[in-house]
Coordinates of C-alpha atoms in Angstrom, one line a residue:
Chain A
A1 CA 13.5 -48.8 -47.6
Q2 CA 10.8 -46.2 -47.7
S3 CA 10.5 -43.2 -45.5
V4 CA 8.4 -40.1 -45.0
T5 CA 9.4 -36.6 -43.9
Q6 CA 6.9 -34.0 -42.9
L7 CA 8.5 -30.6 -42.8
G8 CA 7.3 -28.6 -39.8
S9 CA 5.7 -30.2 -36.8
H10 CA 3.5 -27.1 -36.4
V11 CA 2.0 -24.8 -39.0
S12 CA -0.2 -21.8 -38.2
V13 CA -2.4 -20.0 -40.7
S14 CA -5.1 -17.4 -40.5
E15 CA -8.7 -18.3 -41.4
G16 CA -9.2 -17.9 -45.1
A17 CA -5.5 -18.2 -45.9
L18 CA -3.8 -20.9 -48.0
V19 CA -2.9 -24.1 -46.2
L20 CA 0.3 -25.9 -47.3
L21 CA 1.6 -28.9 -45.5
R22 CA 4.8 -30.4 -46.8
C23 CA 5.6 -34.1 -47.3
N24 CA 8.6 -35.7 -48.9
Y25 CA 9.0 -39.4 -49.4
S26 CA 11.7 -41.9 -50.2
S27 CA 11.0 -45.1 -52.0
S28 CA 12.8 -47.5 -54.3
V29 CA 9.6 -48.6 -56.0
P30 CA 6.5 -46.7 -57.1
P31 CA 4.7 -45.6 -54.0
Y32 CA 1.2 -45.2 -52.9
L33 CA 0.8 -42.0 -50.9
F34 CA -1.9 -40.9 -48.5
W35 CA -2.8 -38.0 -46.3
Y36 CA -4.8 -38.6 -43.1
V37 CA -6.3 -36.2 -40.6
Q38 CA -6.6 -36.7 -36.9
Y39 CA -8.8 -34.6 -34.6
P40 CA -8.0 -34.7 -30.8
N41 CA -8.5 -38.1 -29.2
Q42 CA -9.8 -39.7 -32.4
G43 CA -8.5 -42.1 -35.0
L44 CA -7.2 -41.1 -38.3
Q45 CA -9.4 -40.4 -41.3
L46 CA -8.3 -40.6 -44.9
L47 CA -8.2 -37.2 -46.7
L48 CA -6.9 -38.4 -50.1
K49 CA -4.7 -40.9 -51.7
Y50 CA -2.4 -41.2 -54.8
T51 CA -2.4 -44.5 -56.5
S52 CA -0.7 -43.6 -59.8
A53 CA -3.9 -42.6 -61.7
A54 CA -3.5 -38.8 -61.7
T55 CA -0.8 -36.7 -60.2
L56 CA -3.2 -34.1 -58.8
V57 CA -5.4 -35.7 -56.3
K58 CA -8.5 -34.1 -54.8
G59 CA -9.8 -35.1 -51.4
I60 CA -12.5 -34.2 -48.9
N61 CA -13.1 -30.7 -47.6
D62 CA -11.4 -29.0 -50.6
F63 CA -8.0 -30.5 -49.8
E64 CA -5.8 -31.6 -52.7
A65 CA -2.2 -32.9 -53.1
E66 CA 0.1 -33.1 -56.1
F67 CA 2.5 -36.0 -56.6
K68 CA 5.8 -34.7 -58.0
K69 CA 8.1 -37.6 -58.7
S70 CA 11.1 -35.4 -59.6
E71 CA 10.8 -33.7 -56.2
T72 CA 9.7 -36.9 -54.3
S73 CA 7.0 -34.7 -52.8
F74 CA 3.3 -35.0 -52.0
H75 CA 2.4 -31.6 -50.5
L76 CA -1.1 -31.1 -49.2
T77 CA -2.9 -27.8 -49.9
K78 CA -6.2 -26.1 -49.3
P79 CA -7.1 -22.7 -50.8
S80 CA -8.8 -21.3 -47.8
A81 CA -8.4 -22.5 -44.2
H82 CA -11.4 -22.9 -42.0
M83 CA -11.4 -23.1 -38.2
S84 CA -12.6 -26.7 -38.4
D85 CA -9.4 -27.6 -40.3
A86 CA -7.4 -27.4 -37.1
A87 CA -6.1 -30.9 -36.5
E88 CA -3.0 -33.1 -37.0
Y89 CA -2.2 -34.3 -40.5
F90 CA -0.2 -37.3 -41.4
C91 CA 1.4 -38.2 -44.7
A92 CA 2.0 -41.9 -45.3
V93 CA 3.7 -44.0 -48.0
S94 CA 2.9 -47.6 -48.8
V95 CA 4.8 -49.9 -51.1
N96 CA 4.4 -53.5 -52.3
T97 CA 7.4 -55.5 -51.2
G98 CA 5.7 -58.8 -51.2
G99 CA 3.1 -57.4 -48.8
F100 CA 2.1 -53.9 -48.2
K101 CA 3.9 -51.9 -45.5
T102 CA 2.7 -48.4 -44.6
I103 CA 5.1 -45.8 -43.1
F104 CA 3.6 -42.7 -41.5
G105 CA 5.3 -39.3 -41.1
A106 CA 5.6 -37.7 -37.7
G107 CA 2.6 -35.5 -38.3
T108 CA 2.0 -31.7 -38.7
R109 CA -0.3 -30.0 -36.3
L110 CA -2.3 -27.2 -38.1
F111 CA -3.4 -24.2 -36.1
V112 CA -6.0 -21.8 -37.6
K113 CA -6.2 -18.3 -36.3
A114 CA -9.4 -16.3 -36.4
Chain B
D1 CA -22.8 -49.0 -40.4
G2 CA -19.4 -50.5 -41.3
G3 CA -16.4 -49.5 -39.2
I4 CA -13.9 -50.3 -36.5
T5 CA -14.6 -50.2 -32.9
Q6 CA -12.1 -50.1 -30.0
S7 CA -12.8 -50.5 -26.4
P8 CA -12.4 -49.1 -23.9
K9 CA -11.9 -45.5 -24.8
Y10 CA -9.8 -44.9 -21.7
L11 CA -7.9 -47.5 -19.7
F12 CA -5.9 -47.2 -16.5
R13 CA -3.4 -49.8 -15.5
K14 CA -1.3 -50.4 -12.4
E15 CA 2.3 -51.3 -12.8
G16 CA 2.8 -55.0 -13.2
Q17 CA -0.7 -55.7 -14.7
N18 CA -1.5 -57.0 -18.1
V19 CA -4.3 -55.3 -20.0
T20 CA -6.1 -56.2 -23.2
L21 CA -7.4 -53.7 -25.7
S22 CA -10.2 -54.7 -27.9
C23 CA -10.5 -54.1 -31.7
E24 CA -13.4 -55.3 -33.9
Q25 CA -14.1 -54.5 -37.5
N26 CA -17.1 -55.3 -39.7
L27 CA -15.6 -54.2 -43.0
N28 CA -14.6 -57.7 -44.0
H29 CA -11.0 -56.6 -44.2
D30 CA -8.3 -59.2 -44.3
A31 CA -5.5 -57.1 -42.7
M32 CA -5.5 -55.6 -39.2
Y33 CA -2.9 -53.5 -37.5
W34 CA -2.0 -52.1 -34.1
Y35 CA -0.2 -48.8 -33.8
R36 CA 1.1 -46.8 -30.8
Q37 CA 1.0 -43.1 -30.9
D38 CA 3.2 -40.8 -28.8
P39 CA 3.3 -37.0 -29.1
G40 CA 5.6 -35.9 -31.9
Q41 CA 6.5 -39.5 -33.0
G42 CA 3.7 -40.3 -35.4
L43 CA 2.4 -43.8 -35.5
R44 CA 4.6 -46.8 -34.8
L45 CA 3.6 -50.3 -35.8
I46 CA 3.3 -52.9 -33.0
Y47 CA 1.8 -55.9 -34.8
Y48 CA -0.1 -56.7 -37.9
S49 CA -2.1 -59.6 -39.3
Q50 CA -3.0 -60.4 -42.9
I51 CA -4.9 -63.6 -42.2
V52 CA -6.7 -65.4 -39.4
N53 CA -4.3 -67.3 -37.0
D54 CA -1.3 -65.5 -38.4
F55 CA 0.4 -62.2 -37.3
Q56 CA 3.8 -60.5 -37.6
K57 CA 5.8 -58.3 -35.4
G58 CA 6.0 -54.6 -36.3
D59 CA 8.7 -52.2 -35.3
I60 CA 8.0 -52.1 -31.5
A61 CA 6.5 -55.5 -30.6
E62 CA 8.4 -56.0 -27.4
G63 CA 6.1 -56.1 -24.4
Y64 CA 3.0 -56.7 -26.5
S65 CA 1.1 -59.7 -27.7
V66 CA -1.8 -60.3 -30.1
S67 CA -4.2 -63.0 -31.4
R68 CA -6.2 -63.3 -34.5
E69 CA -8.7 -66.1 -33.9
K70 CA -11.5 -64.4 -35.9
K71 CA -11.3 -62.2 -39.0
E72 CA -13.2 -59.5 -37.3
S73 CA -11.2 -59.3 -34.1
F74 CA -7.6 -58.4 -33.3
P75 CA -7.1 -57.8 -29.5
L76 CA -3.8 -56.4 -28.2
T77 CA -2.4 -57.3 -24.8
V78 CA 0.0 -54.9 -23.1
T79 CA 2.0 -57.0 -20.8
S80 CA 3.9 -56.0 -17.7
A81 CA 7.1 -56.4 -19.8
Q82 CA 6.2 -53.2 -21.6
K83 CA 8.1 -50.6 -19.5
N84 CA 6.5 -47.5 -20.8
P85 CA 3.0 -48.4 -21.9
T86 CA 1.3 -45.0 -21.4
A87 CA 0.2 -44.0 -25.0
F88 CA -2.6 -43.7 -27.4
Y89 CA -3.3 -47.0 -29.2
L90 CA -4.9 -47.2 -32.6
C91 CA -6.2 -50.2 -34.4
A92 CA -6.7 -50.2 -38.2
S93 CA -7.8 -52.5 -41.0
S94 CA -7.4 -52.6 -44.7
M95 CA -8.0 -54.7 -47.8
L96 CA -4.9 -56.4 -49.3
V97 CA -5.6 -55.2 -52.9
A98 CA -3.0 -52.7 -54.1
V99 CA -5.1 -49.6 -54.8
N100 CA -7.3 -50.2 -51.8
N101 CA -4.5 -50.4 -49.3
E102 CA -5.8 -47.3 -47.4
Q103 CA -6.2 -48.1 -43.8
F104 CA -9.4 -47.5 -41.8
F105 CA -8.8 -46.5 -38.2
G106 CA -10.7 -47.0 -35.0
P107 CA -11.3 -44.2 -32.5
G108 CA -8.3 -45.3 -30.3
T109 CA -7.7 -46.3 -26.7
R110 CA -5.8 -44.1 -24.3
L111 CA -3.8 -46.2 -21.8
T112 CA -2.4 -44.6 -18.7
V113 CA -0.2 -46.4 -16.2
L114 CA -0.8 -45.3 -12.6

């Protein structure tokens, strides 16, 4: 069965600093991996997705993530944090087991300090 | 403008009442999902549907019911059997093709039991 672990329920960075949000997955078959962002009292929006084409995936707002099979990781990074990046971020894994099922991580709340 | 709408945004329920949350999509997606979100627990799947007139239980279906009479609509009823219904409810939809299994989310409904 697949699972997703997001390391750190809260991450705090200064404006302009590197953002690193960690995600590790477990899957017995090749996974599809996603990062979503959620602003307060809103739904989730897709940031980026890995679908086996390229291991380094670029998303919106300068976010990117690298799929590392050997480490079963899909960490999200952004070179320079902006105040508007403060939100909750969810990593998700989806596998085809006769039908797609998506499992979401518990989420990481990002705080950006001025 | 294509997307998913949920209504109402906020809903208050007295104990013992059934309430129905609306979810409509005009993305022509086959699959639709209902999630419950509680602080620190990520998203938990309640029900999902891949085709009209068919749906499957997710991980926490007890106390909830759904219908899928039209492709565009997937209402969720929170019954009086759900003992702790206060939560944020998210509806999502997706295509069923592998690389496009990203889910599109509505803005959510916050349900509070008085």
